[in-house]
Amino acid sequence: MRHCLKRIPALLPLLLVTAPASAQTPGSAFIDDRSSAERVIISLYNAVNRQEYLRAWNYYDPQTAPKLDEFKAGYANTVEVVVRTGEVESEGAAGSIHLSLPVAIKATEKGGKTAVFTGCYRLTQVQPANQEVPPFRPIQIDTGALEPTDAPFESAMGTCSAKIEKPVN
């Protein structure tokens, strides 16, 4: 048994290198990771893929979240979402870190039709050391915008230069 355990750590770096960090298919395994902007968005679409819309909606800041019924309705025909994330940009302000994350989304609808979208999510992380009163606030989505694109999913990527006016659902 000890011999087998020694081999697992040796293989782990190979597994990490072969799986691209920026492309994720949030499948059926439960993912709820709020440790980075990328992981929040991957968790969001994992919940959508599992049709756990309340959990997906919960990744949004309650102050800026879309209405739950409208959010759920936006995914009524969605079978699967695959997400690729770009490079996160961050800036600090008064105890918070504001994060901008470009994304590319490939959505498959009932019947097999696919569509590609690009855009940006804006998220906020209140510095954990500055939080002293419950409840603890993890990284949350403030807002986002997605636009359809004709670019292939493998090369499509959003930008975060424009101001985002309304939440993504």
N, CA, C and O of each residue as an XYZ file, in Angstrom:
676
protein
N       0.829     -1.189      0.000
C       0.000      0.000      0.000
C       0.871      1.249      0.000
O       0.579      2.197     -0.728
N       1.929      1.271      0.796
C       2.801      2.439      0.841
C       3.432      2.708     -0.521
O       3.600      3.860     -0.921
N       3.775      1.645     -1.221
C       4.388      1.802     -2.536
C       3.429      2.507     -3.498
O       3.849      3.379     -4.258
N       2.165      2.141     -3.473
C       1.170      2.771     -4.351
C       0.993      4.240     -4.024
O       0.862      5.059     -4.934
N       0.985      4.590     -2.763
C       0.805      5.976     -2.367
C       1.966      6.846     -2.824
O       1.768      8.023     -3.124
N       3.148      6.303     -2.883
C       4.307      7.072     -3.344
C       4.179      7.404     -4.826
O       4.672      8.444     -5.262
N       3.539      6.560     -5.597
C       3.391      6.800     -7.030
C       2.354      7.881     -7.336
O       2.520      8.620     -8.306
N       1.308      7.992     -6.550
C       0.244      8.960     -6.825
C       0.781     10.393     -6.843
O       0.499     11.109     -7.803
N       1.541     10.857     -5.838
C       2.055     12.222     -5.917
C       2.964     12.447     -7.121
O       3.021     13.557     -7.649
N       3.673     11.412     -7.561
C       4.546     11.560     -8.723
C       3.725     11.778     -9.999
O       4.180     12.475    -10.906
N       2.551     11.206    -10.080
C       1.707     11.355    -11.260
C       0.889     12.641    -11.238
O       0.483     13.127    -12.294
N       0.645     13.192    -10.074
C      -0.205     14.370     -9.954
C       0.264     15.541    -10.811
O      -0.577     16.135    -11.486
N       1.548     15.918    -10.835
C       1.951     17.026    -11.709
C       1.664     16.757    -13.182
O       1.350     17.690    -13.922
N       1.764     15.511    -13.621
C       1.464     15.192    -15.015
C      -0.009     15.414    -15.312
O      -0.354     15.918    -16.380
N      -0.880     15.047    -14.386
C      -2.309     15.252    -14.579
C      -2.640     16.734    -14.631
O      -3.484     17.153    -15.423
N      -1.991     17.521    -13.804
C      -2.265     18.946    -13.775
C      -1.779     19.639    -15.039
O      -2.403     20.597    -15.496
N      -0.681     19.174    -15.608
C      -0.142     19.782    -16.813
C      -1.008     19.464    -18.026
O      -1.167     20.305    -18.910
N      -1.568     18.263    -18.074
C      -2.319     17.871    -19.255
C      -3.724     18.460    -19.298
O      -4.329     18.496    -20.369
N      -4.257     18.918    -18.184
C      -5.596     19.510    -18.171
C      -5.472     21.027    -18.238
O      -4.924     21.636    -17.319
N      -5.977     21.662    -19.323
C      -5.857     23.106    -19.425
C      -6.639     23.804    -18.332
O      -7.795     23.467    -18.077
N      -6.010     24.781    -17.681
C      -6.637     25.478    -16.565
C      -7.727     26.422    -17.028
O      -8.631     26.735    -16.254
N      -7.668     26.887    -18.268
C      -8.615     27.912    -18.702
C      -9.861     27.359    -19.380
O     -10.788     28.120    -19.659
N      -9.912     26.072    -19.652
C     -11.089     25.503    -20.313
C     -11.711     24.464    -19.394
O     -11.036     23.529    -18.963
N     -12.987     24.623    -19.092
C     -13.653     23.702    -18.180
C     -15.013     23.312    -18.733
O     -15.756     24.150    -19.243
N     -15.325     22.042    -18.626
C     -16.665     21.571    -18.900
C     -17.258     21.201    -17.558
O     -17.011     20.107    -17.052
N     -18.037     22.101    -16.972
C     -18.600     21.783    -15.663
C     -19.637     20.675    -15.799
O     -20.809     20.953    -16.053
N     -19.224     19.442    -15.635
C     -20.106     18.298    -15.843
C     -20.951     17.978    -14.635
O     -21.344     18.870    -13.883
N     -21.226     16.715    -14.453
C     -22.172     16.304    -13.424
C     -21.573     16.260    -12.021
O     -22.331     16.270    -11.051
N     -20.249     16.212    -11.867
C     -19.648     16.221    -10.538
C     -19.892     17.584     -9.893
O     -19.717     18.619    -10.536
N     -20.290     17.582     -8.643
C     -20.623     18.807     -7.921
C     -19.371     19.662     -7.717
O     -18.373     19.185     -7.178
N     -19.424     20.921     -8.147
C     -18.324     21.872     -7.958
C     -18.892     23.112     -7.289
O     -19.796     23.753     -7.825
N     -18.364     23.450     -6.123
C     -18.726     24.686     -5.431
C     -17.428     25.250     -4.871
O     -17.076     25.003     -3.718
N     -16.724     26.009     -5.698
C     -15.403     26.524     -5.354
C     -15.420     28.033     -5.535
O     -15.576     28.532     -6.650
N     -15.261     28.746     -4.450
C     -15.295     30.206     -4.477
C     -13.925     30.793     -4.166
O     -13.825     31.892     -3.621
N     -12.867     30.060     -4.513
C     -11.507     30.476     -4.167
C     -10.894     31.462     -5.154
O      -9.890     32.100     -4.837
N     -11.476     31.600     -6.343
C     -10.961     32.545     -7.336
C     -12.106     32.920     -8.267
O     -13.137     32.248     -8.296
N     -11.922     33.981     -9.019
C     -12.953     34.399     -9.975
C     -13.244     33.282    -10.971
O     -14.404     33.012    -11.282
N     -12.202     32.637    -11.470
C     -12.375     31.559    -12.437
C     -13.215     30.426    -11.854
O     -14.126     29.917    -12.508
N     -12.902     30.036    -10.620
C     -13.597     28.911    -10.001
C     -15.056     29.254     -9.679
O     -15.914     28.373     -9.709
N     -15.345     30.518     -9.373
C     -16.736     30.923     -9.151
C     -17.541     30.748    -10.430
O     -18.654     30.223    -10.400
N     -16.978     31.191    -11.560
C     -17.698     31.078    -12.834
C     -17.839     29.611    -13.250
O     -18.884     29.217    -13.768
N     -16.821     28.814    -13.034
C     -16.918     27.379    -13.317
C     -17.988     26.747    -12.433
O     -18.763     25.911    -12.898
N     -18.033     27.139    -11.168
C     -19.056     26.629    -10.256
C     -20.453     27.063    -10.680
O     -21.401     26.282    -10.593
N     -20.581     28.307    -11.139
C     -21.863     28.817    -11.635
C     -22.398     27.911    -12.745
O     -23.545     27.467    -12.692
N     -21.564     27.641    -13.746
C     -22.028     26.834    -14.874
C     -22.142     25.355    -14.522
O     -22.902     24.629    -15.162
N     -21.405     24.900    -13.520
C     -21.608     23.548    -13.019
C     -23.020     23.424    -12.451
O     -23.711     22.437    -12.699
N     -23.436     24.414    -11.702
C     -24.790     24.409    -11.139
C     -25.840     24.474    -12.248
O     -26.860     23.790    -12.172
N     -25.601     25.287    -13.274
C     -26.533     25.363    -14.407
C     -26.629     23.999    -15.085
O     -27.727     23.527    -15.380
N     -25.492     23.371    -15.332
C     -25.504     22.060    -15.989
C     -26.242     21.013    -15.169
O     -26.841     20.093    -15.728
N     -26.205     21.145    -13.860
C     -26.902     20.210    -12.970
C     -28.344     20.649    -12.717
O     -29.068     19.998    -11.963
N     -28.761     21.747    -13.343
C     -30.094     22.335    -13.185
C     -30.369     22.707    -11.737
O     -31.496     22.591    -11.255
N     -29.328     23.153    -11.052
C     -29.424     23.646     -9.670
C     -29.406     25.170     -9.736
O     -28.413     25.815     -9.397
N     -30.521     25.722    -10.178
C     -30.570     27.149    -10.502
C     -30.488     28.043     -9.275
O     -29.932     29.138     -9.361
N     -31.016     27.618     -8.146
C     -30.883     28.420     -6.933
C     -29.410     28.521     -6.538
O     -28.939     29.593     -6.157
N     -28.686     27.406     -6.627
C     -27.251     27.443     -6.315
C     -26.521     28.328     -7.312
O     -25.670     29.124     -6.917
N     -26.834     28.205     -8.595
C     -26.190     29.044     -9.616
C     -26.450     30.520     -9.331
O     -25.531     31.337     -9.382
N     -27.678     30.854     -9.038
C     -28.075     32.234     -8.758
C     -27.380     32.763     -7.508
O     -27.115     33.961     -7.405
N     -27.086     31.886     -6.569
C     -26.467     32.263     -5.302
C     -25.017     32.740     -5.461
O     -24.464     33.312     -4.522
N     -24.395     32.523     -6.609
C     -23.035     33.033     -6.822
C     -23.042     34.540     -7.065
O     -21.992     35.181     -7.041
N     -24.215     35.097     -7.297
C     -24.342     36.548     -7.506
C     -24.452     37.268     -6.173
O     -24.943     36.711     -5.191
N     -23.988     38.512     -6.150
C     -24.200     39.394     -5.011
C     -25.709     39.632     -4.902
O     -26.343     39.961     -5.904
N     -26.295     39.476     -3.721
C     -27.741     39.674     -3.578
C     -28.210     41.069     -4.012
O     -29.359     41.237     -4.421
N     -27.336     42.050     -3.925
C     -27.704     43.412     -4.313
C     -27.837     43.583     -5.827
O     -28.571     44.455     -6.293
N     -27.131     42.754     -6.590
C     -27.104     42.928     -8.045
C     -27.643     41.713     -8.809
O     -27.685     41.725    -10.040
N     -28.049     40.684     -8.096
C     -28.514     39.453     -8.747
C     -29.771     39.706     -9.570
O     -30.618     40.509     -9.180
N     -29.897     39.023    -10.712
C     -31.158     39.100    -11.464
C     -32.261     38.437    -10.639
O     -31.976     37.740     -9.665
N     -33.496     38.648    -11.019
C     -34.603     37.979    -10.337
C     -34.480     36.480    -10.588
O     -34.205     36.055    -11.710
N     -34.681     35.689     -9.553
C     -34.484     34.241     -9.643
C     -35.345     33.614    -10.735
O     -34.852     32.785    -11.499
N     -36.611     33.989    -10.824
C     -37.493     33.401    -11.850
C     -36.993     33.699    -13.257
O     -37.030     32.827    -14.124
N     -36.524     34.926    -13.493
C     -35.996     35.298    -14.810
C     -34.689     34.557    -15.089
O     -34.436     34.127    -16.214
N     -33.869     34.414    -14.058
C     -32.608     33.693    -14.186
C     -32.881     32.246    -14.602
O     -32.274     31.753    -15.553
N     -33.781     31.570    -13.906
C     -34.134     30.184    -14.226
C     -34.697     30.079    -15.638
O     -34.330     29.174    -16.387
N     -35.575     30.990    -16.002
C     -36.194     30.957    -17.328
C     -35.163     31.112    -18.439
O     -35.347     30.579    -19.534
N     -34.093     31.828    -18.172
C     -33.040     32.014    -19.163
C     -32.329     30.724    -19.544
O     -31.688     30.651    -20.592
N     -32.440     29.711    -18.698
C     -31.791     28.425    -18.962
C     -32.792     27.315    -19.266
O     -32.420     26.141    -19.267
N     -34.045     27.656    -19.522
C     -35.106     26.654    -19.720
C     -34.781     25.663    -20.833
O     -35.128     24.488    -20.714
N     -34.126     26.096    -21.911
C     -33.811     25.211    -23.033
C     -32.359     24.762    -23.058
O     -31.932     24.115    -24.014
N     -31.599     25.090    -22.031
C     -30.167     24.771    -21.997
C     -29.941     23.364    -21.474
O     -30.466     22.981    -20.429
N     -29.142     22.593    -22.226
C     -28.790     21.240    -21.833
C     -27.403     21.218    -21.189
O     -27.182     20.528    -20.195
N     -26.467     21.987    -21.773
C     -25.089     21.987    -21.264
C     -24.425     23.305    -21.621
O     -24.685     23.902    -22.665
N     -23.552     23.740    -20.709
C     -22.743     24.927    -20.952
C     -21.288     24.558    -20.708
O     -20.949     23.952    -19.691
N     -20.431     24.932    -21.658
C     -18.986     24.778    -21.512
C     -18.416     26.178    -21.444
O     -18.817     27.049    -22.216
N     -17.488     26.405    -20.534
C     -16.933     27.747    -20.334
C     -15.411     27.721    -20.436
O     -14.754     26.808    -19.936
N     -14.870     28.740    -21.093
C     -13.416     28.994    -21.101
C     -13.223     30.361    -20.471
O     -13.969     31.297    -20.758
N     -12.233     30.472    -19.622
C     -11.964     31.751    -18.977
C     -10.658     32.329    -19.492
O      -9.719     31.605    -19.821
N     -10.625     33.648    -19.553
C      -9.405     34.351    -19.938
C      -8.625     34.737    -18.700
O      -8.801     34.162    -17.626
N      -7.766     35.713    -18.868
C      -6.919     36.166    -17.762
C      -7.661     37.185    -16.912
O      -8.149     38.197    -17.415
N      -7.738     36.905    -15.623
C      -8.441     37.786    -14.698
C      -7.639     39.073    -14.480
O      -6.412     39.047    -14.375
N      -8.349     40.183    -14.414
C      -7.746     41.464    -14.069
C      -8.304     41.863    -12.717
O      -9.489     41.661    -12.451
N      -7.461     42.431    -11.856
C      -7.949     42.817    -10.539
C      -7.452     44.205    -10.163
O      -6.405     44.666    -10.617
N      -8.246     44.852     -9.316
C      -7.858     46.136     -8.746
C      -8.460     46.205     -7.357
O      -9.576     45.741     -7.126
N      -7.718     46.783     -6.444
C      -8.184     46.888     -5.066
C      -8.797     48.244     -4.801
O      -8.442     49.242     -5.429
N      -9.738     48.263     -3.847
C     -10.365     49.520     -3.451
C     -10.999     49.353     -2.075
O     -11.915     48.549     -1.904
N     -10.521     50.100     -1.113
C     -11.133     50.175      0.225
C     -11.500     48.816      0.820
O     -12.644     48.609      1.225
N     -10.553     47.900      0.878
C     -10.796     46.614      1.515
C     -11.431     45.567      0.628
O     -11.735     44.469      1.094
N     -11.638     45.880     -0.643
C     -12.220     44.912     -1.577
C     -11.313     44.763     -2.786
O     -10.554     45.668     -3.132
N     -11.407     43.618     -3.412
C     -10.722     43.380     -4.676
C     -11.795     43.219     -5.740
O     -12.684     42.375     -5.613
N     -11.711     44.028     -6.786
C     -12.652     43.940     -7.902
C     -11.975     43.174     -9.024
O     -10.855     43.494     -9.419
N     -12.657     42.167     -9.530
C     -12.094     41.246    -10.511
C     -12.906     41.297    -11.791
O     -14.136     41.327    -11.751
N     -12.226     41.305    -12.921
C     -12.863     41.245    -14.234
C     -12.360     39.991    -14.929
O     -11.153     39.776    -15.040
N     -13.286     39.166    -15.395
C     -12.923     37.881    -15.989
C     -13.568     37.729    -17.363
O     -14.786     37.575    -17.456
N     -12.766     37.772    -18.435
C     -13.316     37.500    -19.768
C     -13.651     36.015    -19.910
O     -12.965     35.153    -19.361
N     -14.715     35.737    -20.655
C     -15.155     34.351    -20.827
C     -15.608     34.096    -22.254
O     -15.944     35.017    -22.999
N     -15.607     32.829    -22.608
C     -16.266     32.318    -23.810
C     -17.150     31.182    -23.331
O     -16.731     30.356    -22.520
N     -18.370     31.144    -23.836
C     -19.370     30.161    -23.414
C     -19.888     29.445    -24.653
O     -20.194     30.078    -25.664
N     -19.985     28.126    -24.568
C     -20.669     27.357    -25.612
C     -21.876     26.706    -24.952
O     -21.734     25.867    -24.063
N     -23.054     27.096    -25.392
C     -24.294     26.572    -24.826
C     -24.948     25.621    -25.820
O     -25.065     25.929    -27.006
N     -25.368     24.473    -25.327
C     -26.098     23.508    -26.134
C     -27.537     23.476    -25.650
O     -27.808     23.294    -24.463
N     -28.451     23.656    -26.591
C     -29.874     23.661    -26.276
C     -30.474     22.279    -26.500
O     -29.852     21.410    -27.112
N     -31.688     22.089    -25.997
C     -32.444     20.873    -26.305
C     -32.558     20.791    -27.819
O     -32.836     21.797    -28.472
N     -32.351     19.632    -28.374
C     -32.372     19.475    -29.826
C     -30.981     19.531    -30.430
O     -30.815     19.238    -31.614
N     -29.970     19.904    -29.642
C     -28.591     19.866    -30.104
C     -28.018     21.139    -30.679
O     -26.824     21.181    -30.975
N     -28.808     22.176    -30.849
C     -28.294     23.436    -31.386
C     -27.307     24.056    -30.388
O     -27.568     24.100    -29.186
N     -26.160     24.538    -30.915
C     -25.173     25.186    -30.050
C     -25.016     26.648    -30.437
O     -25.243     27.038    -31.582
N     -24.625     27.437    -29.459
C     -24.350     28.855    -29.679
C     -23.138     29.228    -28.840
O     -22.933     28.696    -27.750
N     -22.342     30.148    -29.364
C     -21.146     30.620    -28.660
C     -21.383     32.070    -28.263
O     -21.900     32.870    -29.043
N     -20.995     32.388    -27.040
C     -21.116     33.731    -26.504
C     -19.771     34.154    -25.923
O     -19.013     33.319    -25.429
N     -19.481     35.435    -25.983
C     -18.294     35.981    -25.329
C     -18.731     37.136    -24.446
O     -19.768     37.757    -24.678
N     -17.936     37.410    -23.443
C     -18.282     38.520    -22.559
C     -17.360     38.615    -21.377
O     -16.212     38.172    -21.411
N     -17.894     39.208    -20.321
C     -17.097     39.496    -19.135
C     -17.975     39.403    -17.895
O     -19.128     39.833    -17.897
N     -17.411     38.840    -16.846
C     -18.027     38.862    -15.531
C     -17.200     39.780    -14.636
O     -15.971     39.794    -14.703
N     -17.889     40.535    -13.809
C     -17.237     41.357    -12.788
C     -17.616     40.757    -11.438
O     -18.784     40.491    -11.155
N     -16.593     40.555    -10.621
C     -16.787     39.934     -9.316
C     -16.102     40.785     -8.254
O     -15.227     41.595     -8.563
N     -16.505     40.595     -7.004
C     -15.885     41.311     -5.900
C     -15.534     40.332     -4.800
O     -16.290     39.415     -4.479
N     -14.371     40.556     -4.239
C     -13.943     39.809     -3.058
C     -13.654     40.818     -1.962
O     -12.725     41.618     -2.076
N     -14.446     40.783     -0.903
C     -14.146     41.597      0.266
C     -12.994     40.897      0.967
O     -13.042     39.689      1.200
N     -11.952     41.663      1.305
C     -10.783     41.064      1.952
C     -11.230     40.218      3.144
O     -11.876     40.745      4.051
N     -10.907     38.930      3.170
C     -11.346     38.070      4.270
C     -10.934     38.600      5.649
O     -11.701     38.485      6.605
N      -9.747     39.173      5.762
C      -9.290     39.683      7.059
C     -10.119     40.884      7.527
O     -10.145     41.189      8.720
N     -10.790     41.563      6.603
C     -11.622     42.717      6.959
C     -13.042     42.331      7.364
O     -13.809     43.180      7.817
N     -13.395     41.068      7.207
C     -14.742     40.619      7.540
C     -14.767     40.119      8.980
O     -14.110     39.135      9.321
N     -15.528     40.806      9.811
C     -15.584     40.430     11.220
C     -16.999     40.127     11.702
O     -17.182     39.639     12.817
N     -18.001     40.413     10.871
C     -19.398     40.206     11.256
C     -20.021     39.200     10.288
O     -19.886     39.351      9.074
N     -20.707     38.168     10.812
C     -21.351     37.200      9.928
C     -22.440     37.848      9.095
O     -22.958     38.894      9.484
N     -22.797     37.276      7.988
C     -22.204     36.086      7.398
C     -20.935     36.433      6.614
O     -20.775     37.558      6.140
N     -20.045     35.458      6.487
C     -18.855     35.632      5.672
C     -19.280     35.794      4.227
O     -20.166     35.084      3.750
N     -18.653     36.723      3.533
C     -18.996     36.977      2.132
C     -17.873     36.466      1.232
O     -16.791     37.052      1.213
N     -18.108     35.391      0.488
C     -17.095     34.891     -0.440
C     -17.059     35.759     -1.705
O     -17.795     36.739     -1.818
N     -16.211     35.391     -2.632
C     -16.189     36.076     -3.927
C     -17.579     35.932     -4.545
O     -18.145     34.839     -4.576
N     -18.123     37.051     -5.038
C     -19.453     37.033     -5.626
C     -19.451     37.754     -6.959
O     -18.650     38.659     -7.194
N     -20.360     37.339     -7.828
C     -20.535     37.988     -9.120
C     -21.338     39.263     -8.904
O     -22.429     39.233     -8.334
N     -20.794     40.368     -9.357
C     -21.532     41.630     -9.313
C     -22.442     41.742    -10.523
O     -23.627     42.049    -10.396
N     -21.882     41.491    -11.688
C     -22.638     41.604    -12.926
C     -21.848     40.956    -14.056
O     -20.693     40.568    -13.882
N     -22.481     40.848    -15.201
C     -21.819     40.262    -16.354
C     -22.596     40.554    -17.613
O     -23.768     40.927    -17.562
N     -21.949     40.385    -18.731
C     -22.600     40.588    -20.023
C     -22.035     39.583    -21.016
O     -20.823     39.385    -21.099
N     -22.928     38.955    -21.764
C     -22.542     38.015    -22.816
C     -23.208     38.432    -24.112
O     -24.359     38.868    -24.123
N     -22.470     38.294    -25.207
C     -22.984     38.602    -26.540
C     -22.737     37.406    -27.441
O     -21.689     36.770    -27.334
N     -23.673     37.081    -28.329
C     -23.423     35.984    -29.272
C     -22.274     36.341    -30.219
O     -22.056     37.509    -30.541
N     -21.553     35.321    -30.651
C     -20.463     35.518    -31.602
C     -20.488     34.392    -32.630
O     -20.976     33.294    -32.364
N     -19.951     34.692    -33.804
C     -19.811     33.673    -34.841
C     -18.461     32.964    -34.754
O     -18.216     32.005    -35.485
N     -17.589     33.430    -33.867
C     -16.261     32.826    -33.712
C     -16.393     31.407    -33.159
O     -17.282     31.140    -32.350
N     -15.522     30.498    -33.586
C     -15.543     29.151    -33.012
C     -15.206     29.221    -31.520
O     -14.401     30.051    -31.095
N     -15.823     28.352    -30.740
C     -15.622     28.350    -29.295
C     -14.147     28.261    -28.925
O     -13.695     28.931    -27.997
N     -13.399     27.439    -29.647
C     -11.988     27.208    -29.315
C     -11.142     28.475    -29.420
O     -10.103     28.566    -28.765
N     -11.553     29.450    -30.222
C     -10.766     30.682    -30.370
C     -11.486     31.918    -29.842
O     -10.889     32.992    -29.770
N     -12.741     31.787    -29.476
C     -13.513     32.934    -28.989
C     -13.067     33.315    -27.573
O     -12.699     32.450    -26.779
N     -13.103     34.613    -27.267
C     -12.840     35.070    -25.902
C     -13.396     36.475    -25.755
O     -13.257     37.310    -26.648
N     -14.018     36.719    -24.634
C     -14.577     38.032    -24.341
C     -13.506     39.020    -23.922
O     -12.338     38.669    -23.751
N     -13.931     40.261    -23.760
C     -13.061     41.308    -23.236
C     -13.802     41.996    -22.096
O     -15.027     41.920    -21.995
N     -13.050     42.657    -21.255
C     -13.648     43.315    -20.094
C     -13.420     44.819    -20.113
O     -13.395     45.453    -19.058
N     -13.257     45.391    -21.284
C     -12.968     46.822    -21.349
C     -14.215     47.688    -21.227
O     -14.129     48.807    -20.722
N     -15.361     47.208    -21.670
C     -16.585     48.008    -21.656
C     -17.288     47.874    -20.314
O     -17.151     46.860    -19.630
N     -18.045     48.908    -19.938
C     -18.826     48.873    -18.714
C     -20.009     47.928    -18.908
O     -20.650     47.931    -19.958
N     -20.286     47.132    -17.902
C     -21.390     46.179    -17.970
C     -22.589     46.797    -17.258
O     -22.499     47.222    -16.106
N     -23.700     46.835    -17.964
C     -24.900     47.501    -17.434
C     -25.891     46.551    -16.762
O     -26.549     46.932    -15.794
N     -26.006     45.309    -17.269
C     -27.039     44.427    -16.720
C     -26.460     43.038    -16.443
O     -25.477     42.640    -17.068
N     -27.065     42.300    -15.509
C     -26.564     40.980    -15.173
C     -26.764     39.964    -16.292
O     -27.677     40.085    -17.109
N     -25.902     38.977    -16.311
C     -26.021     37.847    -17.232
C     -26.919     36.817    -16.563
O     -26.857     36.620    -15.350
N     -27.752     36.164    -17.361
C     -28.476     35.004    -16.812
C     -28.343     33.840    -17.742
O     -28.878     32.766    -17.467
